[in-house]
Amino acid sequence: MTPDSTPDRAPLRSWLPGFVLLAAIWGSSFLFIKIGIRELHPLYVTLGRVATGALTLLVVLAVLRDRLPRDRRLWLHLTVVAAFGVALPFTLFGYGEQRIPSMLAGIWNATTPLVVLPLAVLVFRTERLTTRRAVGLGLGFAGVLVVLGVWQGVSGATFTGQLMCFGAAACYGMAIPYQKRFVAGRAESGLALSAAQLLLATVQLAVVAPLVAGAPPAPAALSWDVVASVLALGALGTGLAFVINMHNIRLVGASAASTVTYLIPVFAVLIGAVALDETPTWHQPVGALVVLLGVAVSQGLLRWPRRAATTTAAAPAVPTVASRN
């Protein structure tokens, strides 16, 4: 089974618990980042996260008797994906959360599909732009402006933090079509490819972090909640979450499994409000809803109305089929 295949419809009870659990894990990641950056530089939060995630997936690989890729060219492509799909976006979210609430970072994560589509169409040529997708993009970026609250002026640390989180989503937007173009369809398992990405990201961050952030603090100098948050980010948000996601894909297919994106901001907002006493301004959740509406339209989850059947004197009426652009 490949991530692009669509199996027969599975019973709701077989996939819904894992679907909700995955949204909760990924939604809580923004809380763990917020706690981690209290005492650690964002680069070291990311380094601890990807190193723990890599170790988790290597253990799973060993249990399943799978192995890492052997193709050198594939490793070069995975180096690009590791940089733009792991190291850079994880770090940008850390920098962003130094300036904005965790719940707002979770909202910005939902803009990823809006960046994926134009890059896939214009740069990687893996998708084509249709009227429906163009309308969805327009709605989505209108929602981005609402989240930003552009009528209030755009400046200051909060604006910079939001741009960093949007930059993280843009990195995902580049990594996803790149991976589809150069990595998808390989014989290696998705688990092996992800473990390789995390290993490469760990090496990249191990080189960059000391140069940018200096020497890391001693683990004994960190509070327990910071250490636990970084370990949770890696083992749960980066390791276990991938295993759950692959399980969901096998049960319901990649398209249905990807709709977890819609639940992640909900959990991020709820967890931020409960655990960190964060309070969003009115336009941020409203803008998030507009963004998600745009994503739903662009991905074809909301269909165009069916056209009315037409008749002619020469032939009987034939029902028309709804076109999907």
PDB file of C-alpha atoms in Angstrom:
ATOM      1  CA  MET A   1       0.000   0.000   0.000  1.00  0.00           C
ATOM      2  CA  THR A   2       1.338   3.431  -0.948  1.00  0.00           C
ATOM      3  CA  PRO A   3       0.312   6.752   0.648  1.00  0.00           C
ATOM      4  CA  ASP A   4      -1.479   7.694  -2.582  1.00  0.00           C
ATOM      5  CA  SER A   5      -3.724   4.649  -2.656  1.00  0.00           C
ATOM      6  CA  THR A   6      -7.290   4.748  -1.410  1.00  0.00           C
ATOM      7  CA  PRO A   7      -8.561   1.621   0.338  1.00  0.00           C
ATOM      8  CA  ASP A   8     -12.149   0.572   0.741  1.00  0.00           C
ATOM      9  CA  ARG A   9     -14.077   2.633   3.254  1.00  0.00           C
ATOM     10  CA  ALA A  10     -13.122   1.489   6.745  1.00  0.00           C
ATOM     11  CA  PRO A  11     -15.560   1.486   9.683  1.00  0.00           C
ATOM     12  CA  LEU A  12     -15.589   4.796  11.527  1.00  0.00           C
ATOM     13  CA  ARG A  13     -14.590   3.230  14.832  1.00  0.00           C
ATOM     14  CA  SER A  14     -11.449   1.736  13.267  1.00  0.00           C
ATOM     15  CA  TRP A  15      -9.844   5.055  12.277  1.00  0.00           C
ATOM     16  CA  LEU A  16     -11.588   7.899  14.138  1.00  0.00           C
ATOM     17  CA  PRO A  17      -9.751   7.401  17.485  1.00  0.00           C
ATOM     18  CA  GLY A  18      -6.356   7.509  15.756  1.00  0.00           C
ATOM     19  CA  PHE A  19      -7.448  10.479  13.656  1.00  0.00           C
ATOM     20  CA  VAL A  20      -8.439  12.522  16.717  1.00  0.00           C
ATOM     21  CA  LEU A  21      -5.363  11.383  18.666  1.00  0.00           C
ATOM     22  CA  LEU A  22      -3.095  12.525  15.824  1.00  0.00           C
ATOM     23  CA  ALA A  23      -4.756  15.959  15.720  1.00  0.00           C
ATOM     24  CA  ALA A  24      -4.359  16.251  19.497  1.00  0.00           C
ATOM     25  CA  ILE A  25      -0.658  15.274  19.364  1.00  0.00           C
ATOM     26  CA  TRP A  26       0.163  17.707  16.572  1.00  0.00           C
ATOM     27  CA  GLY A  27      -2.021  20.409  18.108  1.00  0.00           C
ATOM     28  CA  SER A  28      -0.214  20.052  21.437  1.00  0.00           C
ATOM     29  CA  SER A  29       3.185  20.432  19.747  1.00  0.00           C
ATOM     30  CA  PHE A  30       2.794  24.212  19.840  1.00  0.00           C
ATOM     31  CA  LEU A  31       2.351  24.060  23.618  1.00  0.00           C
ATOM     32  CA  PHE A  32       5.525  21.973  23.978  1.00  0.00           C
ATOM     33  CA  ILE A  33       7.452  24.421  21.772  1.00  0.00           C
ATOM     34  CA  LYS A  34       6.260  27.316  23.932  1.00  0.00           C
ATOM     35  CA  ILE A  35       7.496  25.582  27.078  1.00  0.00           C
ATOM     36  CA  GLY A  36      10.773  24.492  25.490  1.00  0.00           C
ATOM     37  CA  ILE A  37      11.807  27.983  24.376  1.00  0.00           C
ATOM     38  CA  ARG A  38      11.524  29.270  27.929  1.00  0.00           C
ATOM     39  CA  GLU A  39      15.014  27.950  28.643  1.00  0.00           C
ATOM     40  CA  LEU A  40      16.329  26.760  25.278  1.00  0.00           C
ATOM     41  CA  HIS A  41      17.179  28.533  22.047  1.00  0.00           C
ATOM     42  CA  PRO A  42      14.679  27.562  19.310  1.00  0.00           C
ATOM     43  CA  LEU A  43      17.460  25.778  17.437  1.00  0.00           C
ATOM     44  CA  TYR A  44      18.153  23.533  20.416  1.00  0.00           C
ATOM     45  CA  VAL A  45      14.462  22.828  20.906  1.00  0.00           C
ATOM     46  CA  THR A  46      14.354  21.663  17.297  1.00  0.00           C
ATOM     47  CA  LEU A  47      17.584  19.682  17.629  1.00  0.00           C
ATOM     48  CA  GLY A  48      16.296  17.840  20.691  1.00  0.00           C
ATOM     49  CA  ARG A  49      12.995  17.237  18.945  1.00  0.00           C
ATOM     50  CA  VAL A  50      14.347  15.755  15.713  1.00  0.00           C
ATOM     51  CA  ALA A  51      17.047  13.721  17.478  1.00  0.00           C
ATOM     52  CA  THR A  52      14.421  12.130  19.747  1.00  0.00           C
ATOM     53  CA  GLY A  53      12.095  11.600  16.785  1.00  0.00           C
ATOM     54  CA  ALA A  54      14.873   9.993  14.763  1.00  0.00           C
ATOM     55  CA  LEU A  55      15.703   7.637  17.628  1.00  0.00           C
ATOM     56  CA  THR A  56      12.017   6.718  17.975  1.00  0.00           C
ATOM     57  CA  LEU A  57      11.665   5.862  14.289  1.00  0.00           C
ATOM     58  CA  LEU A  58      14.930   3.912  14.261  1.00  0.00           C
ATOM     59  CA  VAL A  59      13.555   1.756  17.069  1.00  0.00           C
ATOM     60  CA  VAL A  60      10.354   1.196  15.062  1.00  0.00           C
ATOM     61  CA  LEU A  61      12.443   0.335  11.987  1.00  0.00           C
ATOM     62  CA  ALA A  62      14.367  -2.243  14.002  1.00  0.00           C
ATOM     63  CA  VAL A  63      11.183  -3.770  15.401  1.00  0.00           C
ATOM     64  CA  LEU A  64       9.660  -4.023  11.898  1.00  0.00           C
ATOM     65  CA  ARG A  65      12.979  -5.224  10.427  1.00  0.00           C
ATOM     66  CA  ASP A  66      12.947  -2.397   7.915  1.00  0.00           C
ATOM     67  CA  ARG A  67      16.069  -0.515   6.847  1.00  0.00           C
ATOM     68  CA  LEU A  68      17.197   2.957   5.804  1.00  0.00           C
ATOM     69  CA  PRO A  69      17.516   3.875   2.095  1.00  0.00           C
ATOM     70  CA  ARG A  70      20.709   2.873   0.261  1.00  0.00           C
ATOM     71  CA  ASP A  71      20.495   5.103  -2.839  1.00  0.00           C
ATOM     72  CA  ARG A  72      22.946   8.045  -2.637  1.00  0.00           C
ATOM     73  CA  ARG A  73      20.894  10.243  -4.971  1.00  0.00           C
ATOM     74  CA  LEU A  74      17.837   9.671  -2.815  1.00  0.00           C
ATOM     75  CA  TRP A  75      19.824  10.786   0.244  1.00  0.00           C
ATOM     76  CA  LEU A  76      20.645  14.041  -1.576  1.00  0.00           C
ATOM     77  CA  HIS A  77      16.959  14.696  -2.213  1.00  0.00           C
ATOM     78  CA  LEU A  78      16.151  13.804   1.387  1.00  0.00           C
ATOM     79  CA  THR A  79      18.743  16.340   2.533  1.00  0.00           C
ATOM     80  CA  VAL A  80      16.688  19.073   0.858  1.00  0.00           C
ATOM     81  CA  VAL A  81      13.463  17.738   2.358  1.00  0.00           C
ATOM     82  CA  ALA A  82      15.082  17.519   5.806  1.00  0.00           C
ATOM     83  CA  ALA A  83      16.129  21.169   5.621  1.00  0.00           C
ATOM     84  CA  PHE A  84      12.871  22.636   4.308  1.00  0.00           C
ATOM     85  CA  GLY A  85      10.422  20.111   5.734  1.00  0.00           C
ATOM     86  CA  VAL A  86      11.934  19.574   9.187  1.00  0.00           C
ATOM     87  CA  ALA A  87      14.846  21.697  10.434  1.00  0.00           C
ATOM     88  CA  LEU A  88      13.860  25.125   9.124  1.00  0.00           C
ATOM     89  CA  PRO A  89      10.082  25.105   9.773  1.00  0.00           C
ATOM     90  CA  PHE A  90      10.417  23.569  13.246  1.00  0.00           C
ATOM     91  CA  THR A  91      12.935  26.284  14.137  1.00  0.00           C
ATOM     92  CA  LEU A  92      10.845  29.096  12.648  1.00  0.00           C
ATOM     93  CA  PHE A  93       7.868  28.040  14.745  1.00  0.00           C
ATOM     94  CA  GLY A  94      10.146  28.253  17.791  1.00  0.00           C
ATOM     95  CA  TYR A  95      11.289  31.744  16.858  1.00  0.00           C
ATOM     96  CA  GLY A  96       7.708  32.744  16.130  1.00  0.00           C
ATOM     97  CA  GLU A  97       6.428  31.514  19.478  1.00  0.00           C
ATOM     98  CA  GLN A  98       8.942  33.761  21.226  1.00  0.00           C
ATOM     99  CA  ARG A  99       6.715  36.593  19.982  1.00  0.00           C
ATOM    100  CA  ILE A 100       3.173  35.224  19.636  1.00  0.00           C
ATOM    101  CA  PRO A 101       0.891  32.798  21.555  1.00  0.00           C
ATOM    102  CA  SER A 102       1.116  29.091  20.804  1.00  0.00           C
ATOM    103  CA  MET A 103      -2.501  28.999  19.626  1.00  0.00           C
ATOM    104  CA  LEU A 104      -1.751  31.586  16.946  1.00  0.00           C
ATOM    105  CA  ALA A 105       1.192  29.502  15.724  1.00  0.00           C
ATOM    106  CA  GLY A 106      -1.203  26.562  15.421  1.00  0.00           C
ATOM    107  CA  ILE A 107      -3.523  28.667  13.285  1.00  0.00           C
ATOM    108  CA  TRP A 108      -0.670  29.610  10.945  1.00  0.00           C
ATOM    109  CA  ASN A 109       0.213  25.940  10.520  1.00  0.00           C
ATOM    110  CA  ALA A 110      -3.151  25.511   8.764  1.00  0.00           C
ATOM    111  CA  THR A 111      -2.028  27.795   5.920  1.00  0.00           C
ATOM    112  CA  THR A 112       0.407  25.161   4.604  1.00  0.00           C
ATOM    113  CA  PRO A 113      -1.907  23.845   1.838  1.00  0.00           C
ATOM    114  CA  LEU A 114      -2.298  27.403   0.510  1.00  0.00           C
ATOM    115  CA  VAL A 115       1.463  27.534  -0.116  1.00  0.00           C
ATOM    116  CA  VAL A 116       1.733  23.978  -1.416  1.00  0.00           C
ATOM    117  CA  LEU A 117      -0.654  24.526  -4.316  1.00  0.00           C
ATOM    118  CA  PRO A 118       0.961  27.506  -6.111  1.00  0.00           C
ATOM    119  CA  LEU A 119       4.430  25.986  -5.738  1.00  0.00           C
ATOM    120  CA  ALA A 120       3.180  22.636  -7.017  1.00  0.00           C
ATOM    121  CA  VAL A 121       1.573  24.380 -10.002  1.00  0.00           C
ATOM    122  CA  LEU A 122       4.215  26.969 -10.900  1.00  0.00           C
ATOM    123  CA  VAL A 123       7.523  25.454  -9.765  1.00  0.00           C
ATOM    124  CA  PHE A 124       7.323  21.674  -9.547  1.00  0.00           C
ATOM    125  CA  ARG A 125       4.528  21.164 -12.113  1.00  0.00           C
ATOM    126  CA  THR A 126       2.954  18.337 -10.123  1.00  0.00           C
ATOM    127  CA  GLU A 127      -0.514  19.948 -10.058  1.00  0.00           C
ATOM    128  CA  ARG A 128      -2.581  22.138 -12.360  1.00  0.00           C
ATOM    129  CA  LEU A 129      -4.456  25.292 -11.412  1.00  0.00           C
ATOM    130  CA  THR A 130      -8.222  25.157 -11.873  1.00  0.00           C
ATOM    131  CA  THR A 131     -10.982  27.680 -11.239  1.00  0.00           C
ATOM    132  CA  ARG A 132     -11.961  25.904  -8.045  1.00  0.00           C
ATOM    133  CA  ARG A 133      -8.413  25.912  -6.744  1.00  0.00           C
ATOM    134  CA  ALA A 134      -7.930  29.569  -7.650  1.00  0.00           C
ATOM    135  CA  VAL A 135     -11.081  30.479  -5.712  1.00  0.00           C
ATOM    136  CA  GLY A 136      -9.867  28.433  -2.751  1.00  0.00           C
ATOM    137  CA  LEU A 137      -6.497  30.199  -2.796  1.00  0.00           C
ATOM    138  CA  GLY A 138      -8.194  33.587  -2.898  1.00  0.00           C
ATOM    139  CA  LEU A 139     -10.371  32.723   0.083  1.00  0.00           C
ATOM    140  CA  GLY A 140      -7.413  31.303   1.980  1.00  0.00           C
ATOM    141  CA  PHE A 141      -5.209  34.352   1.568  1.00  0.00           C
ATOM    142  CA  ALA A 142      -8.134  36.607   2.473  1.00  0.00           C
ATOM    143  CA  GLY A 143      -8.273  34.622   5.700  1.00  0.00           C
ATOM    144  CA  VAL A 144      -4.541  35.197   6.179  1.00  0.00           C
ATOM    145  CA  LEU A 145      -5.133  38.954   6.032  1.00  0.00           C
ATOM    146  CA  VAL A 146      -7.910  38.616   8.601  1.00  0.00           C
ATOM    147  CA  VAL A 147      -5.671  36.605  10.947  1.00  0.00           C
ATOM    148  CA  LEU A 148      -2.999  39.291  10.606  1.00  0.00           C
ATOM    149  CA  GLY A 149      -5.563  42.025  11.308  1.00  0.00           C
ATOM    150  CA  VAL A 150      -4.087  44.201   8.548  1.00  0.00           C
ATOM    151  CA  TRP A 151      -6.549  47.016   9.244  1.00  0.00           C
ATOM    152  CA  GLN A 152      -4.781  47.528  12.592  1.00  0.00           C
ATOM    153  CA  GLY A 153      -1.406  48.053  10.949  1.00  0.00           C
ATOM    154  CA  VAL A 154       1.324  45.472  10.459  1.00  0.00           C
ATOM    155  CA  SER A 155       4.418  46.048  12.555  1.00  0.00           C
ATOM    156  CA  GLY A 156       6.081  45.086  15.812  1.00  0.00           C
ATOM    157  CA  ALA A 157       7.154  41.820  17.377  1.00  0.00           C
ATOM    158  CA  THR A 158       3.743  40.179  17.001  1.00  0.00           C
ATOM    159  CA  PHE A 159       3.715  40.789  13.268  1.00  0.00           C
ATOM    160  CA  THR A 160       7.280  39.475  12.973  1.00  0.00           C
ATOM    161  CA  GLY A 161       6.340  36.341  14.916  1.00  0.00           C
ATOM    162  CA  GLN A 162       3.374  35.715  12.654  1.00  0.00           C
ATOM    163  CA  LEU A 163       5.555  36.131   9.568  1.00  0.00           C
ATOM    164  CA  MET A 164       7.981  33.569  10.988  1.00  0.00           C
ATOM    165  CA  CYS A 165       5.172  31.068  11.482  1.00  0.00           C
ATOM    166  CA  PHE A 166       3.875  31.756   7.992  1.00  0.00           C
ATOM    167  CA  GLY A 167       7.455  31.258   6.786  1.00  0.00           C
ATOM    168  CA  ALA A 168       7.433  27.850   8.486  1.00  0.00           C
ATOM    169  CA  ALA A 169       4.241  26.962   6.622  1.00  0.00           C
ATOM    170  CA  ALA A 170       5.900  28.179   3.408  1.00  0.00           C
ATOM    171  CA  CYS A 171       8.823  25.807   4.065  1.00  0.00           C
ATOM    172  CA  TYR A 172       6.359  22.930   4.320  1.00  0.00           C
ATOM    173  CA  GLY A 173       4.825  24.274   1.123  1.00  0.00           C
ATOM    174  CA  MET A 174       8.134  23.808  -0.660  1.00  0.00           C
ATOM    175  CA  ALA A 175       9.065  20.474   0.908  1.00  0.00           C
ATOM    176  CA  ILE A 176       5.778  18.719   0.130  1.00  0.00           C
ATOM    177  CA  PRO A 177       5.749  19.166  -3.685  1.00  0.00           C
ATOM    178  CA  TYR A 178       9.532  18.639  -3.805  1.00  0.00           C
ATOM    179  CA  GLN A 179       9.072  15.347  -2.023  1.00  0.00           C
ATOM    180  CA  LYS A 180       6.224  14.417  -4.342  1.00  0.00           C
ATOM    181  CA  ARG A 181       8.385  15.191  -7.382  1.00  0.00           C
ATOM    182  CA  PHE A 182      11.659  13.553  -6.357  1.00  0.00           C
ATOM    183  CA  VAL A 183      10.934  11.116  -3.506  1.00  0.00           C
ATOM    184  CA  ALA A 184       7.368   9.793  -3.860  1.00  0.00           C
ATOM    185  CA  GLY A 185       6.993   6.463  -5.594  1.00  0.00           C
ATOM    186  CA  ARG A 186      10.233   5.031  -4.245  1.00  0.00           C
ATOM    187  CA  ALA A 187      10.393   1.396  -3.198  1.00  0.00           C
ATOM    188  CA  GLU A 188      11.523   2.350   0.314  1.00  0.00           C
ATOM    189  CA  SER A 189       8.856   2.500   2.997  1.00  0.00           C
ATOM    190  CA  GLY A 190       7.496   5.805   4.234  1.00  0.00           C
ATOM    191  CA  LEU A 191       8.843   4.940   7.669  1.00  0.00           C
ATOM    192  CA  ALA A 192      12.387   4.505   6.321  1.00  0.00           C
ATOM    193  CA  LEU A 193      12.203   7.759   4.346  1.00  0.00           C
ATOM    194  CA  SER A 194      10.980   9.694   7.382  1.00  0.00           C
ATOM    195  CA  ALA A 195      13.655   8.229   9.633  1.00  0.00           C
ATOM    196  CA  ALA A 196      16.292   9.251   7.081  1.00  0.00           C
ATOM    197  CA  GLN A 197      14.894  12.796   6.949  1.00  0.00           C
ATOM    198  CA  LEU A 198      15.072  13.116  10.730  1.00  0.00           C
ATOM    199  CA  LEU A 199      18.622  11.768  10.825  1.00  0.00           C
ATOM    200  CA  LEU A 200      19.699  14.298   8.188  1.00  0.00           C
ATOM    201  CA  ALA A 201      17.904  17.134   9.995  1.00  0.00           C
ATOM    202  CA  THR A 202      19.669  16.137  13.221  1.00  0.00           C
ATOM    203  CA  VAL A 203      23.063  16.408  11.520  1.00  0.00           C
ATOM    204  CA  GLN A 204      22.148  19.769   9.950  1.00  0.00           C
ATOM    205  CA  LEU A 205      21.015  21.223  13.266  1.00  0.00           C
ATOM    206  CA  ALA A 206      23.969  19.780  15.170  1.00  0.00           C
ATOM    207  CA  VAL A 207      26.226  21.806  12.861  1.00  0.00           C
ATOM    208  CA  VAL A 208      24.192  25.032  12.735  1.00  0.00           C
ATOM    209  CA  ALA A 209      22.926  25.322  16.325  1.00  0.00           C
ATOM    210  CA  PRO A 210      26.307  25.838  18.060  1.00  0.00           C
ATOM    211  CA  LEU A 211      27.317  28.385  15.418  1.00  0.00           C
ATOM    212  CA  VAL A 212      24.144  30.450  15.854  1.00  0.00           C
ATOM    213  CA  ALA A 213      23.138  29.847  19.477  1.00  0.00           C
ATOM    214  CA  GLY A 214      26.437  28.985  21.137  1.00  0.00           C
ATOM    215  CA  ALA A 215      26.985  26.019  23.392  1.00  0.00           C
ATOM    216  CA  PRO A 216      23.814  24.354  24.694  1.00  0.00           C
ATOM    217  CA  PRO A 217      22.997  24.475  28.406  1.00  0.00           C
ATOM    218  CA  ALA A 218      23.734  21.399  30.480  1.00  0.00           C
ATOM    219  CA  PRO A 219      20.690  19.088  30.682  1.00  0.00           C
ATOM    220  CA  ALA A 220      20.905  19.191  34.486  1.00  0.00           C
ATOM    221  CA  ALA A 221      20.418  22.971  34.372  1.00  0.00           C
ATOM    222  CA  LEU A 222      17.057  22.637  32.610  1.00  0.00           C
ATOM    223  CA  SER A 223      13.756  22.326  34.435  1.00  0.00           C
ATOM    224  CA  TRP A 224      11.897  19.047  34.167  1.00  0.00           C
ATOM    225  CA  ASP A 225       8.993  20.519  32.212  1.00  0.00           C
ATOM    226  CA  VAL A 226      11.335  21.843  29.499  1.00  0.00           C
ATOM    227  CA  VAL A 227      13.089  18.483  29.161  1.00  0.00           C
ATOM    228  CA  ALA A 228       9.756  16.646  29.124  1.00  0.00           C
ATOM    229  CA  SER A 229       8.370  19.009  26.481  1.00  0.00           C
ATOM    230  CA  VAL A 230      11.320  18.483  24.133  1.00  0.00           C
ATOM    231  CA  LEU A 231      11.145  14.713  24.588  1.00  0.00           C
ATOM    232  CA  ALA A 232       7.386  14.787  23.957  1.00  0.00           C
ATOM    233  CA  LEU A 233       7.911  16.848  20.810  1.00  0.00           C
ATOM    234  CA  GLY A 234      10.295  14.223  19.502  1.00  0.00           C
ATOM    235  CA  ALA A 235       8.836  10.933  20.691  1.00  0.00           C
ATOM    236  CA  LEU A 236       5.162  11.887  20.275  1.00  0.00           C
ATOM    237  CA  GLY A 237       4.899  14.817  17.862  1.00  0.00           C
ATOM    238  CA  THR A 238       7.628  13.631  15.488  1.00  0.00           C
ATOM    239  CA  GLY A 239       7.939   9.871  16.082  1.00  0.00           C
ATOM    240  CA  LEU A 240       4.683   8.270  17.224  1.00  0.00           C
ATOM    241  CA  ALA A 241       2.594  10.759  15.229  1.00  0.00           C
ATOM    242  CA  PHE A 242       4.119   9.517  11.984  1.00  0.00           C
ATOM    243  CA  VAL A 243       3.269   5.909  12.827  1.00  0.00           C
ATOM    244  CA  ILE A 244      -0.338   6.884  13.607  1.00  0.00           C
ATOM    245  CA  ASN A 245      -0.573   8.906  10.399  1.00  0.00           C
ATOM    246  CA  MET A 246       0.659   5.975   8.305  1.00  0.00           C
ATOM    247  CA  HIS A 247      -1.933   3.761  10.025  1.00  0.00           C
ATOM    248  CA  ASN A 248      -4.669   6.264   9.151  1.00  0.00           C
ATOM    249  CA  ILE A 249      -3.504   6.402   5.511  1.00  0.00           C
ATOM    250  CA  ARG A 250      -3.703   2.620   5.242  1.00  0.00           C
ATOM    251  CA  LEU A 251      -7.234   2.633   6.617  1.00  0.00           C
ATOM    252  CA  VAL A 252      -8.857   5.546   4.766  1.00  0.00           C
ATOM    253  CA  GLY A 253      -6.365   6.744   2.135  1.00  0.00           C
ATOM    254  CA  ALA A 254      -4.092   9.768   1.934  1.00  0.00           C
ATOM    255  CA  SER A 255      -6.757  12.329   1.008  1.00  0.00           C
ATOM    256  CA  ALA A 256      -9.043  11.516   3.923  1.00  0.00           C
ATOM    257  CA  ALA A 257      -6.132  11.203   6.348  1.00  0.00           C
ATOM    258  CA  SER A 258      -4.822  14.647   5.333  1.00  0.00           C
ATOM    259  CA  THR A 259      -8.009  16.317   6.606  1.00  0.00           C
ATOM    260  CA  VAL A 260      -6.479  16.075  10.091  1.00  0.00           C
ATOM    261  CA  THR A 261      -5.124  19.530   9.155  1.00  0.00           C
ATOM    262  CA  TYR A 262      -8.550  20.953   9.962  1.00  0.00           C
ATOM    263  CA  LEU A 263      -8.513  19.684  13.542  1.00  0.00           C
ATOM    264  CA  ILE A 264      -4.962  20.701  14.470  1.00  0.00           C
ATOM    265  CA  PRO A 265      -5.755  24.453  14.940  1.00  0.00           C
ATOM    266  CA  VAL A 266      -8.763  23.526  17.073  1.00  0.00           C
ATOM    267  CA  PHE A 267      -6.600  21.537  19.479  1.00  0.00           C
ATOM    268  CA  ALA A 268      -3.833  24.167  19.389  1.00  0.00           C
ATOM    269  CA  VAL A 269      -6.298  26.901  20.379  1.00  0.00           C
ATOM    270  CA  LEU A 270      -7.991  24.814  23.100  1.00  0.00           C
ATOM    271  CA  ILE A 271      -4.703  23.604  24.598  1.00  0.00           C
ATOM    272  CA  GLY A 272      -3.199  27.104  24.515  1.00  0.00           C
ATOM    273  CA  ALA A 273      -6.254  28.535  26.262  1.00  0.00           C
ATOM    274  CA  VAL A 274      -6.383  25.849  28.956  1.00  0.00           C
ATOM    275  CA  ALA A 275      -2.689  25.217  29.631  1.00  0.00           C
ATOM    276  CA  LEU A 276      -1.220  28.683  29.011  1.00  0.00           C
ATOM    277  CA  ASP A 277      -4.258  30.919  29.616  1.00  0.00           C
ATOM    278  CA  GLU A 278      -3.902  32.395  26.116  1.00  0.00           C
ATOM    279  CA  THR A 279      -6.752  34.443  24.681  1.00  0.00           C
ATOM    280  CA  PRO A 280      -7.084  35.065  20.934  1.00  0.00           C
ATOM    281  CA  THR A 281      -8.446  38.291  19.518  1.00  0.00           C
ATOM    282  CA  TRP A 282     -11.712  37.925  17.642  1.00  0.00           C
ATOM    283  CA  HIS A 283     -10.248  38.180  14.146  1.00  0.00           C
ATOM    284  CA  GLN A 284      -7.741  35.332  14.605  1.00  0.00           C
ATOM    285  CA  PRO A 285     -10.243  32.431  14.880  1.00  0.00           C
ATOM    286  CA  VAL A 286     -12.484  34.125  12.295  1.00  0.00           C
ATOM    287  CA  GLY A 287      -9.554  34.366   9.904  1.00  0.00           C
ATOM    288  CA  ALA A 288      -8.650  30.740  10.657  1.00  0.00           C
ATOM    289  CA  LEU A 289     -12.140  29.645   9.619  1.00  0.00           C
ATOM    290  CA  VAL A 290     -11.798  31.568   6.341  1.00  0.00           C
ATOM    291  CA  VAL A 291      -8.394  29.953   5.761  1.00  0.00           C
ATOM    292  CA  LEU A 292      -9.811  26.477   6.364  1.00  0.00           C
ATOM    293  CA  LEU A 293     -12.737  27.249   4.056  1.00  0.00           C
ATOM    294  CA  GLY A 294     -10.271  28.236   1.339  1.00  0.00           C
ATOM    295  CA  VAL A 295      -8.263  25.047   1.897  1.00  0.00           C
ATOM    296  CA  ALA A 296     -11.446  22.950   1.721  1.00  0.00           C
ATOM    297  CA  VAL A 297     -12.454  24.578  -1.577  1.00  0.00           C
ATOM    298  CA  SER A 298      -8.978  24.273  -3.115  1.00  0.00           C
ATOM    299  CA  GLN A 299      -8.723  20.581  -2.145  1.00  0.00           C
ATOM    300  CA  GLY A 300     -12.143  19.757  -3.557  1.00  0.00           C
ATOM    301  CA  LEU A 301     -13.784  18.929  -0.237  1.00  0.00           C
ATOM    302  CA  LEU A 302     -16.561  21.375  -1.088  1.00  0.00           C
ATOM    303  CA  ARG A 303     -17.993  20.647  -4.514  1.00  0.00           C
ATOM    304  CA  TRP A 304     -19.519  23.056  -7.008  1.00  0.00           C
ATOM    305  CA  PRO A 305     -23.317  22.911  -7.319  1.00  0.00           C
ATOM    306  CA  ARG A 306     -24.558  20.473  -9.925  1.00  0.00           C
ATOM    307  CA  ARG A 307     -25.569  21.976 -13.246  1.00  0.00           C
ATOM    308  CA  ALA A 308     -29.205  21.721 -14.209  1.00  0.00           C
ATOM    309  CA  ALA A 309     -30.048  19.184 -16.877  1.00  0.00           C
ATOM    310  CA  THR A 310     -30.821  20.596 -20.318  1.00  0.00           C
ATOM    311  CA  THR A 311     -33.090  19.241 -23.041  1.00  0.00           C
ATOM    312  CA  THR A 312     -33.321  19.685 -26.768  1.00  0.00           C
ATOM    313  CA  ALA A 313     -36.077  18.878 -29.273  1.00  0.00           C
ATOM    314  CA  ALA A 314     -33.832  16.359 -30.995  1.00  0.00           C
ATOM    315  CA  ALA A 315     -32.924  14.222 -27.993  1.00  0.00           C
ATOM    316  CA  PRO A 316     -34.369  13.221 -24.637  1.00  0.00           C
ATOM    317  CA  ALA A 317     -33.094  14.874 -21.507  1.00  0.00           C
ATOM    318  CA  VAL A 318     -29.861  13.385 -20.195  1.00  0.00           C
ATOM    319  CA  PRO A 319     -28.759  14.107 -16.598  1.00  0.00           C
ATOM    320  CA  THR A 320     -25.517  16.001 -16.525  1.00  0.00           C
ATOM    321  CA  VAL A 321     -22.643  14.949 -14.297  1.00  0.00           C
ATOM    322  CA  ALA A 322     -21.186  17.449 -11.878  1.00  0.00           C
ATOM    323  CA  SER A 323     -17.813  18.544 -13.161  1.00  0.00           C
ATOM    324  CA  ARG A 324     -14.879  18.524 -10.751  1.00  0.00           C
ATOM    325  CA  ASN A 325     -12.278  21.034 -11.849  1.00  0.00           C
TER     326      ASN A 325
END
